[in-house]
Coordinates of C-alpha atoms in Angstrom, one line a residue:
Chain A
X23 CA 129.0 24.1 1.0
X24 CA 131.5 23.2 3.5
X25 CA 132.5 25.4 6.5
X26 CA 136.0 24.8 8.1
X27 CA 135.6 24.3 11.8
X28 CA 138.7 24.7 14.2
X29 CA 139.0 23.5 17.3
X30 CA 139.4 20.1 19.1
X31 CA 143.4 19.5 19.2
X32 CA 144.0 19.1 22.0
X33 CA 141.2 17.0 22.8
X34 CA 143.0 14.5 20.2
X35 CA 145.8 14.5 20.8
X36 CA 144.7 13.2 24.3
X37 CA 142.5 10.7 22.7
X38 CA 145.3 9.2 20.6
X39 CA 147.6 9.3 24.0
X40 CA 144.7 7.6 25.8
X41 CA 144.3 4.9 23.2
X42 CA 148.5 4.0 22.9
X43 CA 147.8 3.5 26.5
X44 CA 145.4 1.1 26.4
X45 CA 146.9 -0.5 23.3
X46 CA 149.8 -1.1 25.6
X47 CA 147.5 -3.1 28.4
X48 CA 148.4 -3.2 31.8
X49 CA 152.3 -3.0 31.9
X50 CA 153.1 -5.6 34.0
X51 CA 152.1 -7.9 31.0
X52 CA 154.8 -8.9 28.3
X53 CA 154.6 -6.6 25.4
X54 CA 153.9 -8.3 22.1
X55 CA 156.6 -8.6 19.6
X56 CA 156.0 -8.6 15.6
X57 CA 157.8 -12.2 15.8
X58 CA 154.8 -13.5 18.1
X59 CA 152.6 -11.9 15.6
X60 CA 154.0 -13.6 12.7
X61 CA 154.8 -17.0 14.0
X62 CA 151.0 -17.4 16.3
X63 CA 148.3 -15.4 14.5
X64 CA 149.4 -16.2 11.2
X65 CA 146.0 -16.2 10.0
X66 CA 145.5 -13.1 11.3
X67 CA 148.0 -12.1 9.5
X68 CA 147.6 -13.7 6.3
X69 CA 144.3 -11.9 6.1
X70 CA 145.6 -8.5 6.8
X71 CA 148.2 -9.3 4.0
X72 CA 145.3 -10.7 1.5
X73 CA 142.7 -7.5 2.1
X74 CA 145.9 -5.2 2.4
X75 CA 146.8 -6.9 -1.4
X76 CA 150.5 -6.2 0.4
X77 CA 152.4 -9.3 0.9
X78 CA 154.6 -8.5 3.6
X79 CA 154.3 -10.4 6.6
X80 CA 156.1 -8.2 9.3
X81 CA 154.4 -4.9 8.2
X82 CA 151.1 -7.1 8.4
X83 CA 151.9 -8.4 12.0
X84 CA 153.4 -4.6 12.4
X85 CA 149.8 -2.8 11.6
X86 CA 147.7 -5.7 13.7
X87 CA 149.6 -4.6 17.1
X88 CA 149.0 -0.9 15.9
X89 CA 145.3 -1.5 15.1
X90 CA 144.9 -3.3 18.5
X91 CA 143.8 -6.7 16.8
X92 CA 141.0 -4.4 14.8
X93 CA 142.0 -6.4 11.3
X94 CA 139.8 -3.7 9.2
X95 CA 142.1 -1.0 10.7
X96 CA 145.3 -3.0 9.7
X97 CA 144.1 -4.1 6.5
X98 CA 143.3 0.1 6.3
X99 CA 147.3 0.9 7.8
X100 CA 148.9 -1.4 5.4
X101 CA 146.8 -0.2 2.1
X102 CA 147.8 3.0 3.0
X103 CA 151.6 2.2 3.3
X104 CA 151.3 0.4 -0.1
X105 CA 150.2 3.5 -2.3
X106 CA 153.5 4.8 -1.2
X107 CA 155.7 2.0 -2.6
X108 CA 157.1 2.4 -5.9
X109 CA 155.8 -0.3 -8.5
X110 CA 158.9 -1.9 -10.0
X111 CA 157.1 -4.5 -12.5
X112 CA 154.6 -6.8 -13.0
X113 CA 155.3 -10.7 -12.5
X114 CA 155.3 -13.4 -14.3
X115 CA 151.6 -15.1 -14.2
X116 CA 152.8 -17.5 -11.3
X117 CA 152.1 -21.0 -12.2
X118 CA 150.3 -22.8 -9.9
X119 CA 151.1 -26.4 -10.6
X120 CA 154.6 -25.8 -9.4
X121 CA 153.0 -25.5 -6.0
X122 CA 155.0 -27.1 -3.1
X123 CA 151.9 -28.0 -1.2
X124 CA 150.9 -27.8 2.7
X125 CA 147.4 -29.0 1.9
X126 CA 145.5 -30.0 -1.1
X127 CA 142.2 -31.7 -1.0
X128 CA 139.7 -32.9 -3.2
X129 CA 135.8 -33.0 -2.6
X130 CA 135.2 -34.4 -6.4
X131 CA 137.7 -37.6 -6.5
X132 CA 139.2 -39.6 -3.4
X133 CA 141.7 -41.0 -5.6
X134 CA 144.1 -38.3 -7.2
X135 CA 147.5 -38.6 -8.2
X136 CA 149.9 -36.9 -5.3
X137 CA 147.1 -37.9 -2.8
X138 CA 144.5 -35.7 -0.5
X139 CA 146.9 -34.0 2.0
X140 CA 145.1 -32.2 4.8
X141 CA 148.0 -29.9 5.9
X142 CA 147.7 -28.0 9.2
X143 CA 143.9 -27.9 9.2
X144 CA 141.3 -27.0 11.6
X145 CA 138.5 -29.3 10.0
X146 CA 137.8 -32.6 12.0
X147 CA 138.6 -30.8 14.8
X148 CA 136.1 -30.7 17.5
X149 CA 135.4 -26.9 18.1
X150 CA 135.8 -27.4 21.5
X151 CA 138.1 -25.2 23.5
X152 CA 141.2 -26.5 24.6
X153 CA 141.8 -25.7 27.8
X154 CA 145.4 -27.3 27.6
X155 CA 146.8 -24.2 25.7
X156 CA 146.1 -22.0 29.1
X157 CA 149.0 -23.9 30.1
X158 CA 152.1 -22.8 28.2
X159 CA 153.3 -26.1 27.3
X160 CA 155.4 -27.1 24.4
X161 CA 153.5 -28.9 22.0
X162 CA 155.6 -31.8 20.9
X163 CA 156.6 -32.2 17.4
X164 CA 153.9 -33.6 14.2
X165 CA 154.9 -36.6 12.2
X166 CA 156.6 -36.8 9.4
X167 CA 156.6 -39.3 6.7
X168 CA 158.9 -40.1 3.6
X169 CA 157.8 -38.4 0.6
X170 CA 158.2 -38.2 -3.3
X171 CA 158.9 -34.8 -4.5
X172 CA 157.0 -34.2 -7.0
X173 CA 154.5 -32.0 -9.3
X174 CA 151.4 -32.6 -8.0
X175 CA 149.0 -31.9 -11.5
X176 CA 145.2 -30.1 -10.8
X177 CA 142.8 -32.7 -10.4
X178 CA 140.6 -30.6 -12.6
X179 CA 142.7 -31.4 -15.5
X180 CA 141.7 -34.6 -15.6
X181 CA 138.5 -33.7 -16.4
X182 CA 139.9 -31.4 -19.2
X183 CA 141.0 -34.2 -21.1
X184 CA 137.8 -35.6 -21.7
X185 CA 136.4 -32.1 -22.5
X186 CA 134.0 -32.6 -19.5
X187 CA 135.6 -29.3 -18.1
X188 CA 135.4 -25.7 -19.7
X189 CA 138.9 -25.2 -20.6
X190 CA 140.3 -22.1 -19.3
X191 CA 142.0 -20.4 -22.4
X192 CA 145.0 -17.8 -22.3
X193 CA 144.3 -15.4 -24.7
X194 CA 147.4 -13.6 -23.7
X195 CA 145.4 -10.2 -22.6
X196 CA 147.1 -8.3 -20.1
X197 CA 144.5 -7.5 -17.6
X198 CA 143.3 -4.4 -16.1
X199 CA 144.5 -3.4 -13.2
X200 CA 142.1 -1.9 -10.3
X201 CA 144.9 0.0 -8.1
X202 CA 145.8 2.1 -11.9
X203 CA 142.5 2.4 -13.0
X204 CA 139.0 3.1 -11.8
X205 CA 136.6 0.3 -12.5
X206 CA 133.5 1.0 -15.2
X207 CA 131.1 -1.4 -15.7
X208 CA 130.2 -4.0 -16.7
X209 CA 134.1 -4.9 -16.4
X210 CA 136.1 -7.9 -17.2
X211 CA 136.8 -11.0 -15.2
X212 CA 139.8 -10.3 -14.8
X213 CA 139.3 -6.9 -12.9
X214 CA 136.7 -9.1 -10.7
X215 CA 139.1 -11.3 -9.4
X216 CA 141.7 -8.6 -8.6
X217 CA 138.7 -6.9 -6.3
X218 CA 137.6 -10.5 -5.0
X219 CA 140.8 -11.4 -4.2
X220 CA 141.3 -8.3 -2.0
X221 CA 137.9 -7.9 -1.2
X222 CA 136.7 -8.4 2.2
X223 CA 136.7 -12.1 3.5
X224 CA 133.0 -11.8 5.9
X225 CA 131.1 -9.9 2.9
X226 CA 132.6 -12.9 0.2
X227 CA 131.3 -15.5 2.8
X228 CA 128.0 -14.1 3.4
X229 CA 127.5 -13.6 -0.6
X230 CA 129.0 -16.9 -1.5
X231 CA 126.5 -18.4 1.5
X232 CA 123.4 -16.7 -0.8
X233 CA 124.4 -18.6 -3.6
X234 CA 124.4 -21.9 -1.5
X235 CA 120.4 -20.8 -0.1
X236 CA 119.3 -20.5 -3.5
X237 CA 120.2 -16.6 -4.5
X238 CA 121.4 -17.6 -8.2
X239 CA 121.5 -21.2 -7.8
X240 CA 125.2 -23.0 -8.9
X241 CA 125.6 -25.6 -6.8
X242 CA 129.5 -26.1 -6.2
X243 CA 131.6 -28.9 -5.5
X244 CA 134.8 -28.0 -4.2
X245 CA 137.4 -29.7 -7.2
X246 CA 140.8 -29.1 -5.5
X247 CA 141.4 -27.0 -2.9
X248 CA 145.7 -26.4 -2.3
X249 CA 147.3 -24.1 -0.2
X250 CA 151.6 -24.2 -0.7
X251 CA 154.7 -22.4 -1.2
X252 CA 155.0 -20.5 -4.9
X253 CA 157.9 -18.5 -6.2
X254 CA 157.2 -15.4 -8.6
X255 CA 159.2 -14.9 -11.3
X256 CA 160.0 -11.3 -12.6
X257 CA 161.8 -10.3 -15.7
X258 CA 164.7 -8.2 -14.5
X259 CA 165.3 -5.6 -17.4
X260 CA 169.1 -4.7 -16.7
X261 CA 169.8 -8.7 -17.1
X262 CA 167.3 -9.4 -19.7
X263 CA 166.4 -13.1 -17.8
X264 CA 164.2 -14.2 -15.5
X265 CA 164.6 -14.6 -11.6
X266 CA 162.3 -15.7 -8.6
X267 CA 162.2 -12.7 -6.9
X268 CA 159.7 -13.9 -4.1
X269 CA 158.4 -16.8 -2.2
X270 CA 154.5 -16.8 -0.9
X271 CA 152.4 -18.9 0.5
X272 CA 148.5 -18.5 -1.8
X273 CA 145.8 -20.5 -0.8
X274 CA 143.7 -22.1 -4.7
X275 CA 140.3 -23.3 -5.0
X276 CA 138.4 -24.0 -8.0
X277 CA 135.1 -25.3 -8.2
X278 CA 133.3 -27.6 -10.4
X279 CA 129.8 -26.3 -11.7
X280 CA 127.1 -27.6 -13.4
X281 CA 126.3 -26.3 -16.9
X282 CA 123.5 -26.6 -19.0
X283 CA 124.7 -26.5 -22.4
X284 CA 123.6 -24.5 -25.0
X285 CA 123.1 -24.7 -28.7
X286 CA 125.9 -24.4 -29.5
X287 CA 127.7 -26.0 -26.6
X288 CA 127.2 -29.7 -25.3
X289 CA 126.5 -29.5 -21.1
X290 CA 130.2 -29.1 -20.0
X291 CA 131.1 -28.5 -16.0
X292 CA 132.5 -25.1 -15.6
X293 CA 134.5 -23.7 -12.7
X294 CA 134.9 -21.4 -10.2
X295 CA 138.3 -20.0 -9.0
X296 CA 139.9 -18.1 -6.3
X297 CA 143.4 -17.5 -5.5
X298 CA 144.1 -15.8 -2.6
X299 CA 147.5 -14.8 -0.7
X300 CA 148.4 -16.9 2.3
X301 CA 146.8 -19.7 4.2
X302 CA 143.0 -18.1 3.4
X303 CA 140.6 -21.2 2.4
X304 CA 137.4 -19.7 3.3
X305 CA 137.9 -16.6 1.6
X306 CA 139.6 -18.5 -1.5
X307 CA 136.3 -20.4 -1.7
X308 CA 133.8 -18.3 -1.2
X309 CA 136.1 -16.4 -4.1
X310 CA 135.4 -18.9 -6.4
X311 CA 131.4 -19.1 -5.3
X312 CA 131.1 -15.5 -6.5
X313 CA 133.0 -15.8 -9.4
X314 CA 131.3 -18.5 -10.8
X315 CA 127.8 -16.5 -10.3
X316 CA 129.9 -13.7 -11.3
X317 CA 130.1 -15.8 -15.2
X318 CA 126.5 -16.3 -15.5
X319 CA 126.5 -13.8 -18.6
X320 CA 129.7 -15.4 -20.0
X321 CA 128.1 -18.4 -20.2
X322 CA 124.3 -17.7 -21.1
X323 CA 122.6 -18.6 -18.0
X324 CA 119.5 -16.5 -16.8
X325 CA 120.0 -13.4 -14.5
X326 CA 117.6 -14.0 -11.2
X327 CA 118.1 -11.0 -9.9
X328 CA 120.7 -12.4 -7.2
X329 CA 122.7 -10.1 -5.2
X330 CA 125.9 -12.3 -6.1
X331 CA 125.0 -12.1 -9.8
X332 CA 125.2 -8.2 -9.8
X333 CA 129.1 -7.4 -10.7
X334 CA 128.3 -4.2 -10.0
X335 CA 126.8 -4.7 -6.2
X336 CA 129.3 -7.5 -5.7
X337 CA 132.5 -5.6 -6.8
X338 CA 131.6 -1.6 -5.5
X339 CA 130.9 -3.4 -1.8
X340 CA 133.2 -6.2 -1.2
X341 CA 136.2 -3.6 -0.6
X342 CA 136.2 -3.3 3.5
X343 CA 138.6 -0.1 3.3
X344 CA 135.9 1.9 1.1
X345 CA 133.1 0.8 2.9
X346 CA 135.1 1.5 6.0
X347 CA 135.4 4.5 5.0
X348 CA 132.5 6.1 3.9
X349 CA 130.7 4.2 6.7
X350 CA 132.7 5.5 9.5
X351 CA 132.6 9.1 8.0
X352 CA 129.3 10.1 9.0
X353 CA 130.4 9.7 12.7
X354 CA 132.6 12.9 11.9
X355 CA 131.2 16.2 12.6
X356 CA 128.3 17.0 10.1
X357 CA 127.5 20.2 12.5
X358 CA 126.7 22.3 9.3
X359 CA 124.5 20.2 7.3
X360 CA 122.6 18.9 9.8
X361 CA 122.5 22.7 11.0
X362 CA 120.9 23.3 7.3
X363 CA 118.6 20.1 7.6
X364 CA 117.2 21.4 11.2
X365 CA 116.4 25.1 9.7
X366 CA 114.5 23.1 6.7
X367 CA 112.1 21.1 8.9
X368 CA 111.5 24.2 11.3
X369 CA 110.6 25.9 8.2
X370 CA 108.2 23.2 7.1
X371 CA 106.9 22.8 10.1
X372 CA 106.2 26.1 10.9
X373 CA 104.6 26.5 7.4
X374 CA 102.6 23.7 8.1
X375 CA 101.3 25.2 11.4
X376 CA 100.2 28.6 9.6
X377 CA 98.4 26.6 7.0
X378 CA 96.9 24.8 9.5
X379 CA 95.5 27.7 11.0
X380 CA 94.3 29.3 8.2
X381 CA 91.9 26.2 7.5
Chain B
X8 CA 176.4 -19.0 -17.2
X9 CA 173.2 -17.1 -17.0
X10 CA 171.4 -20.3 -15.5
X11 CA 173.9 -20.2 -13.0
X12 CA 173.4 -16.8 -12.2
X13 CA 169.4 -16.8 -12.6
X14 CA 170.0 -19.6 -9.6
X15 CA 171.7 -17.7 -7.0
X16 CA 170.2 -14.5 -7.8
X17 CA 167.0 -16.3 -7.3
X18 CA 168.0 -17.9 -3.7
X19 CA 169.5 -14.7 -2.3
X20 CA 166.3 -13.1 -3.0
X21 CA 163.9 -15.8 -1.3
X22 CA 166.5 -16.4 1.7
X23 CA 165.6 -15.5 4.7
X24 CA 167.5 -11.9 5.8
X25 CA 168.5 -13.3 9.0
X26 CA 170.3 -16.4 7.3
X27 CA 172.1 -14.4 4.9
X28 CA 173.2 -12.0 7.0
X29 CA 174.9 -14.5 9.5
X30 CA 176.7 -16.3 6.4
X31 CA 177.7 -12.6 5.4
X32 CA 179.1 -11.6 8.8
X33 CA 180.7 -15.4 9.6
X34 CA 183.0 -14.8 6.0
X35 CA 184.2 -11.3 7.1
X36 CA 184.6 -11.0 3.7
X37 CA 186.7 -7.7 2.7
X38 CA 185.6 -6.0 -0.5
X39 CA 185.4 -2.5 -1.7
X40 CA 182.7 -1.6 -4.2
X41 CA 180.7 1.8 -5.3
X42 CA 176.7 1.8 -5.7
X43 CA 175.3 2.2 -9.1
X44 CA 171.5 2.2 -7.5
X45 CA 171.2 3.0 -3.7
X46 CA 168.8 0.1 -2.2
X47 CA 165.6 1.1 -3.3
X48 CA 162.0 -0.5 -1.4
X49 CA 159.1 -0.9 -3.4
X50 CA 157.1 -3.2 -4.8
X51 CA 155.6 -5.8 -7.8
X52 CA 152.6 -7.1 -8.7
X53 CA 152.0 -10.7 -8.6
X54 CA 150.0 -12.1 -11.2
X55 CA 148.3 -15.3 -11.5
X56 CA 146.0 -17.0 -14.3
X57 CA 142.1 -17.8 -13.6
X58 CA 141.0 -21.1 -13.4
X59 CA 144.9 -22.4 -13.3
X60 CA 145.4 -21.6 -17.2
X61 CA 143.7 -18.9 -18.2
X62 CA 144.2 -15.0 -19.2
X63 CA 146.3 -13.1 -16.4
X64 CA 145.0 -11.6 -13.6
X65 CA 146.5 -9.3 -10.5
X66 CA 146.4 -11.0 -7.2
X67 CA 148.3 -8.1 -5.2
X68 CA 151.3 -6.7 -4.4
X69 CA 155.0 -8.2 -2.8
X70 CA 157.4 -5.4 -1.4
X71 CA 160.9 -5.9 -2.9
X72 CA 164.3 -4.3 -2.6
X73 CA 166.6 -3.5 -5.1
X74 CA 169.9 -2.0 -5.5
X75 CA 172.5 -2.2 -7.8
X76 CA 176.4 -2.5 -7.1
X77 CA 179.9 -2.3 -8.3
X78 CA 183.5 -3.7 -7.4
X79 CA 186.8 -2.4 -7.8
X80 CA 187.4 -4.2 -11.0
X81 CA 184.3 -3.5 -12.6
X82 CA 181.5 -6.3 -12.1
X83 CA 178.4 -5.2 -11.4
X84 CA 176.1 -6.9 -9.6
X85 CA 172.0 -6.8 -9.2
X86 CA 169.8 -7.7 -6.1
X87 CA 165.5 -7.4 -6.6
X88 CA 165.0 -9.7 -3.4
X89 CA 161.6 -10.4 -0.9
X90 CA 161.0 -8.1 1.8
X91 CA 162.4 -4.5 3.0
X92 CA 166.2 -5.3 4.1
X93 CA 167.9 -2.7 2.8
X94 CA 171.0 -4.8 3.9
X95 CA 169.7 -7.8 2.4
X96 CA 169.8 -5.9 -1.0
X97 CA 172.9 -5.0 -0.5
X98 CA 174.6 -8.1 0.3
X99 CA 172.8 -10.1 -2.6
X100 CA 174.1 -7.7 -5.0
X101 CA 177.7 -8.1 -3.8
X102 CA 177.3 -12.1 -4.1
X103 CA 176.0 -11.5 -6.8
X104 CA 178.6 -9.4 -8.3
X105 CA 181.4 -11.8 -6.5
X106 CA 180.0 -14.9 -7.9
X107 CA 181.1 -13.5 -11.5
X108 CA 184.6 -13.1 -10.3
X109 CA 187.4 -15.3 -9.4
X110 CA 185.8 -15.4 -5.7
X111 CA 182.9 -17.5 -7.1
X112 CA 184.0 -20.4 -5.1
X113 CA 184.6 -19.0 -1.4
X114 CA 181.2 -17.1 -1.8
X115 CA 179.8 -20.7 -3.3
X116 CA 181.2 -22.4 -0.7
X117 CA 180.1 -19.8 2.0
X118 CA 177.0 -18.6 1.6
X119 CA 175.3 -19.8 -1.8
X120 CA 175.4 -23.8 -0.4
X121 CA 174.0 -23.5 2.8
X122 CA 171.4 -21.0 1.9
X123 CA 170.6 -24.2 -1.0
X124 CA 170.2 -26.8 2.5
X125 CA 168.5 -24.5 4.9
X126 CA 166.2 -23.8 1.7
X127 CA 166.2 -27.5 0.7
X128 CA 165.6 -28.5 4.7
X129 CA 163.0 -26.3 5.0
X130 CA 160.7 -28.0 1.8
X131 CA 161.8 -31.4 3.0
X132 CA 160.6 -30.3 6.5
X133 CA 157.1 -28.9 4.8
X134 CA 156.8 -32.1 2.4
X135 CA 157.5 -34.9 4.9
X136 CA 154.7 -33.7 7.6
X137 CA 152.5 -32.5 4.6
X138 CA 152.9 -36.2 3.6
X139 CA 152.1 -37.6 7.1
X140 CA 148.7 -35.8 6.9
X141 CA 148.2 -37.6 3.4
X142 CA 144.6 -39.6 3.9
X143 CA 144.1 -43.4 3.2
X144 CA 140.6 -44.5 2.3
X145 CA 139.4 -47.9 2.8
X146 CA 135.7 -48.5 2.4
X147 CA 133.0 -50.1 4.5
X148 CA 130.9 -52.6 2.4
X149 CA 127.3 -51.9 3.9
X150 CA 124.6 -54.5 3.0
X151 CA 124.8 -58.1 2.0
X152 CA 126.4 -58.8 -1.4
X153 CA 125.2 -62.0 -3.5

C-alpha cells in the first residue's frame, strides 16, 4: 500500500537553489562553456554520449556541466532527453572498413597492411602528473607525415581466408531493438551488444577483468583495435536514395579467441567484438571480453558458472541508469513501510517476551 | 544526377553548422520559398554489424534535423542533417533545392566547394598526424647466431 505524503517544498526548492550555487563555484572563477567541454573532456564526453546511446556531443558536454562532472547523472539527463526525440529511421549497418582512422592497432600481427597507427593515445605514457599543464601554455603543434589515403582492410580478415577465423555471417535478420522492446531471455546477440554497447563502462571492465582471472576462462588477444571517423547512411524515403546523414567518431575492437573444435567443427579462432561510439577503447574491449563469454552457448563450450557467462546477470546489471535508479531509490522516504516493518518486530518481539514468560 | 545530389545532400548534412552558416550569410543570397515540413529534431538509430560482417545490430542513437522546402518555381528540396540546427536544416534544404535549379553553379561555387576543402582539410589534417604516429619495428637479435 502506498500513502501519499505532502510536505517538503520548499525545503527543495532550496536544496536545488543551494546545489545551482555550488554548481556555479566561487564566482570570481570563469564559468565553463559547453565549447570547453567539448573540445577538453572529450572523453568525458564521449562516454556520456556512449552510456546516453545519444550521439550528440553538445547536449553531452550540455548535461556534464548540469550534472556537476557526475557522468552517471549526465548519462541519466541525456537518456532522458532521448525518449523524447522522435525516431526517424533506422541506418544503414555502417561499414566499418570505410573507417578514416585516428588509431588502429594490432596486438596479433606487427606487420599489417595500412600499418599500426597509435593515434592520440595515452598508453606509453608515464602516468605521471604533469605539472606543466598548471601552466596555461600552448602546446605546440604534433607532426604530421605524408600519407596514402586509403582503405585500411581488418587485420582479422586475413585470417578469414585461411578459414582460421569463424566467419561472421549476415543472415540479413533485422535485430531487436532494446529501447522498443523489453528484453526476455535467453535473448539474441544481437540485443546483447545493443545493452553492452550502452551498458556501463566500470561494470564491463570489472566483468571483462573476471574473465581475464579465470571466471569463464577465454583468454583474448586483442586482433585490431581502430578508432576513426564513419559516416551513416540512411535511406531517405521522399528521395528513394541513400545519403550520409551523419559523421561519428566509434571506437572497434574484436578479439581473437581460442576454440576448441568440435565434432563437427575443426578448432577455428573465434572473436570477440565491441563497437562503441566515440573515442571509448576500454569500454569497446572489455565489450568484446563479455561478448565472447557471452557465445559460450553458441559455440558449445561448458558453462562454469561465471558471472560473465550469465546473459541474464551480465545484461539486467550492466545498465548504470537502472541500477541508478533503483539503487538511489531507497534513499527516498520509505516512512510507511518501514513504519509497517517496526510494528512487525514489536509484535514479535513482544510475543516472544510473553512466551518467554509463560515457560 | 541523383549521384550528384546524394553528394551535396550528404556534405550539407555532415558540415559543420557554423561553416555553413558563414558561406550562407557571406552569399546574401535572396530567395523566397514556402515550407513543406517545418524543421523537425529527432533522431535515427545507427546500426552496425557484429564481428565487422555479421547480422545487424543497434549501437545507439544520432539526433538529426529535417525539414523540407519549396521555391517559387516549384523545386523542392530535402535536408535530414547531424545535429539540432534548426537553421542548418533549413539552409541545406534550400541548397539543396537551389542546386536543382539554374543557380546550381553560384551555390556550387559558394558554399558546396569549400564545405568539400574544409571537409577534405580536415581528413588530410586527421590522416597526416594519424600517419606520423604510424610505428616502425626493427628487431633486436638476442643471442649468438651460428
Amino acid at each position: 500500500m502506498y500513502v501519499a505524503v505532502k510536505g517538503g517544498e520548499k525545503a527543495i526548492d532550496n536544496a536545488h537553489s543551494w546545489m545551482s550555487e555550488i554548481r556555479r563555484g566561487d564566482p570570481s572563477v570563469p564559468n565553463v562553456s559547453l565549447n570547453q567541454i567539448t573540445e577538453q573532456l572529450t572523453l568525458g564526453v564521449d562516454r556520456v554520449m556512449s552510456e546516453g546511446s545519444l550521439y550528440d556531443k553538445d547536449l553531452a558536454a550540455l548535461a556534464i556541466k548540469q550534472s556537476r562532472g557526475d557522468l552517471i547523472e549526465a548519462i541519466f539527463l541525456l537518456r532522458a532527453y532521448r525518449t523524447t526525440l522522435k525516431r526517424f529511421s533506422y541506418s544503414k549497418p555502417i561499414d566499418t572498413a570505410n573507417m578514416l582512422c585516428l588509431r588502429r592497432i594490432s596486438a596479433t600481427f606487427k606487420d599489417i597492411p595500412g600499418g599500426q597507427k597509435l593515434g592520440p593515445t595515452f598508453d606509453y605514457t608515464h602516468r605521471l602528473l604533469d605539472f606543466k599543464l598548471l601552466a596555461e601554455n600552448e602546446t605546440p603543434l604534433s607532426p604530421t607525415q605524408q600519407f596514402e589515403n586509403k582503405k585500411v582492410p581488418h587485420v582479422l580478415s586475413f585470417l578469414n581466408q585461411e578459414d582460421l577465423m569463424q566467419k561472421e555471417k549476415d543472415n540479413n535478420l533485422d535485430p531487436i531493438d532494446i529501447t522498443r522492446e523489453p528484453i526476455s531471455f535467453p535473448t539474441s546477440r544481437a540485443a546483447r551488444l545493443q545493452a553492452l554497447s550502452r551498458g556501463d563502462e566500470g561494470f564491463l571492465l570489472g566483468l571483462a577483468y573476471s574473465t581475464q582471472r579465470g571466471y569463464a576462462r577465454n583468454h583474448a588477444f586483442v586482433g585490431e583495435l581502430r578508432i576513426g571517423i564513419v559516416e551513416i547512411e540512411l535511406n531517405i524515403p521522399e528521395l528513394g536514395f541513400d545519403i550520409n546523414v551523419a559523421e561519428i567518431i566509434l571506437t572497434e575492437c574484436e578479439t581473437v579467441n581460442q576454440f576448441q573444435g568440435s565434432k563437427i567443427e575443426p578448432p577455428q579462432f573465434t572473436r570477440g567484438y565491441g563497437l562503441v561510439f566515440g573515442q571509448t577503447e576500454r569500454k569497446a574491449l572489455a565489450m568484446a571480453l563479455i561478448d565472447r563469454a557471452l557465445r559460450w552457448k553458441e559455440l558449445g563450450e561448458d558453462y562454469s558458472g561465471a558471472p560473465a557467462q550469465d546473459e541474464e546477470f551480465v545484461i539486467s546489471h550492466c545498465d548504470n541508469i537502472q541500477a541508478t535508479g533503483f539503487l538511489e531509490h531507497i534513499k527516498l522516504p520509505h516512512y510507511v513501510d518501514f513504519q509497517s516493518e517496526l510494528e512487525l518486530i514489536r509484535k514479535i518481539r513482544a510475543d516472544a517476551k510473553r512466551n518467554v514468560k509463560r515457560l | 544526377m541523383i549521384e550528384k545530389r546524394k553528394s551535396w545532400m550528404s556534405l550539407l548534412a555532415i558540415s559543420d553548422q557554423n561553416d555553413l552558416l558563414n558561406l550562407w550569410d557571406q552569399k546574401k543570397i535572396k530567395i523566397s520559398y514556402e515550407w513543406l515540413r517545418q524543421p523537425e529534431i529527432g533522431s535515427i538509430m545507427a546500426q552496425g554489424k557484429m564481428g565487422v560482417t555479421g547480422d545487424k545490430f543497434n549501437i545507439g542513437e544520432v539526433t538529426i534535423t529535417r525539414c523540407s522546402v519549396k521555391l517559387d518555381c516549384g523545386t523542392i528540396g530535402h535536408s535530414y542533417v547531424q545535429g539540432r540546427s534548426k537553421r542548418k536544416a533549413e539552409i541545406s534544404a534550400v541548397c539543396d533545392a537551389l542546386l536543382q535549379t539554374k543557380m546550381f553553379k553560384e551555390v556550387n561555387e559558394n558554399i558546396i566547394i569549400p564545405l568539400e576543402k574544409i571537409k577534405k582539410d580536415k581528413r588530410d589534417k586527421i590522416l597526416s598526424k594519424a600517419e606520423a604516429t604510424k610505428v616502425d619495428f626493427f628487431t633486436l637479435v638476442r643471442g649468438e647466431s651460428d
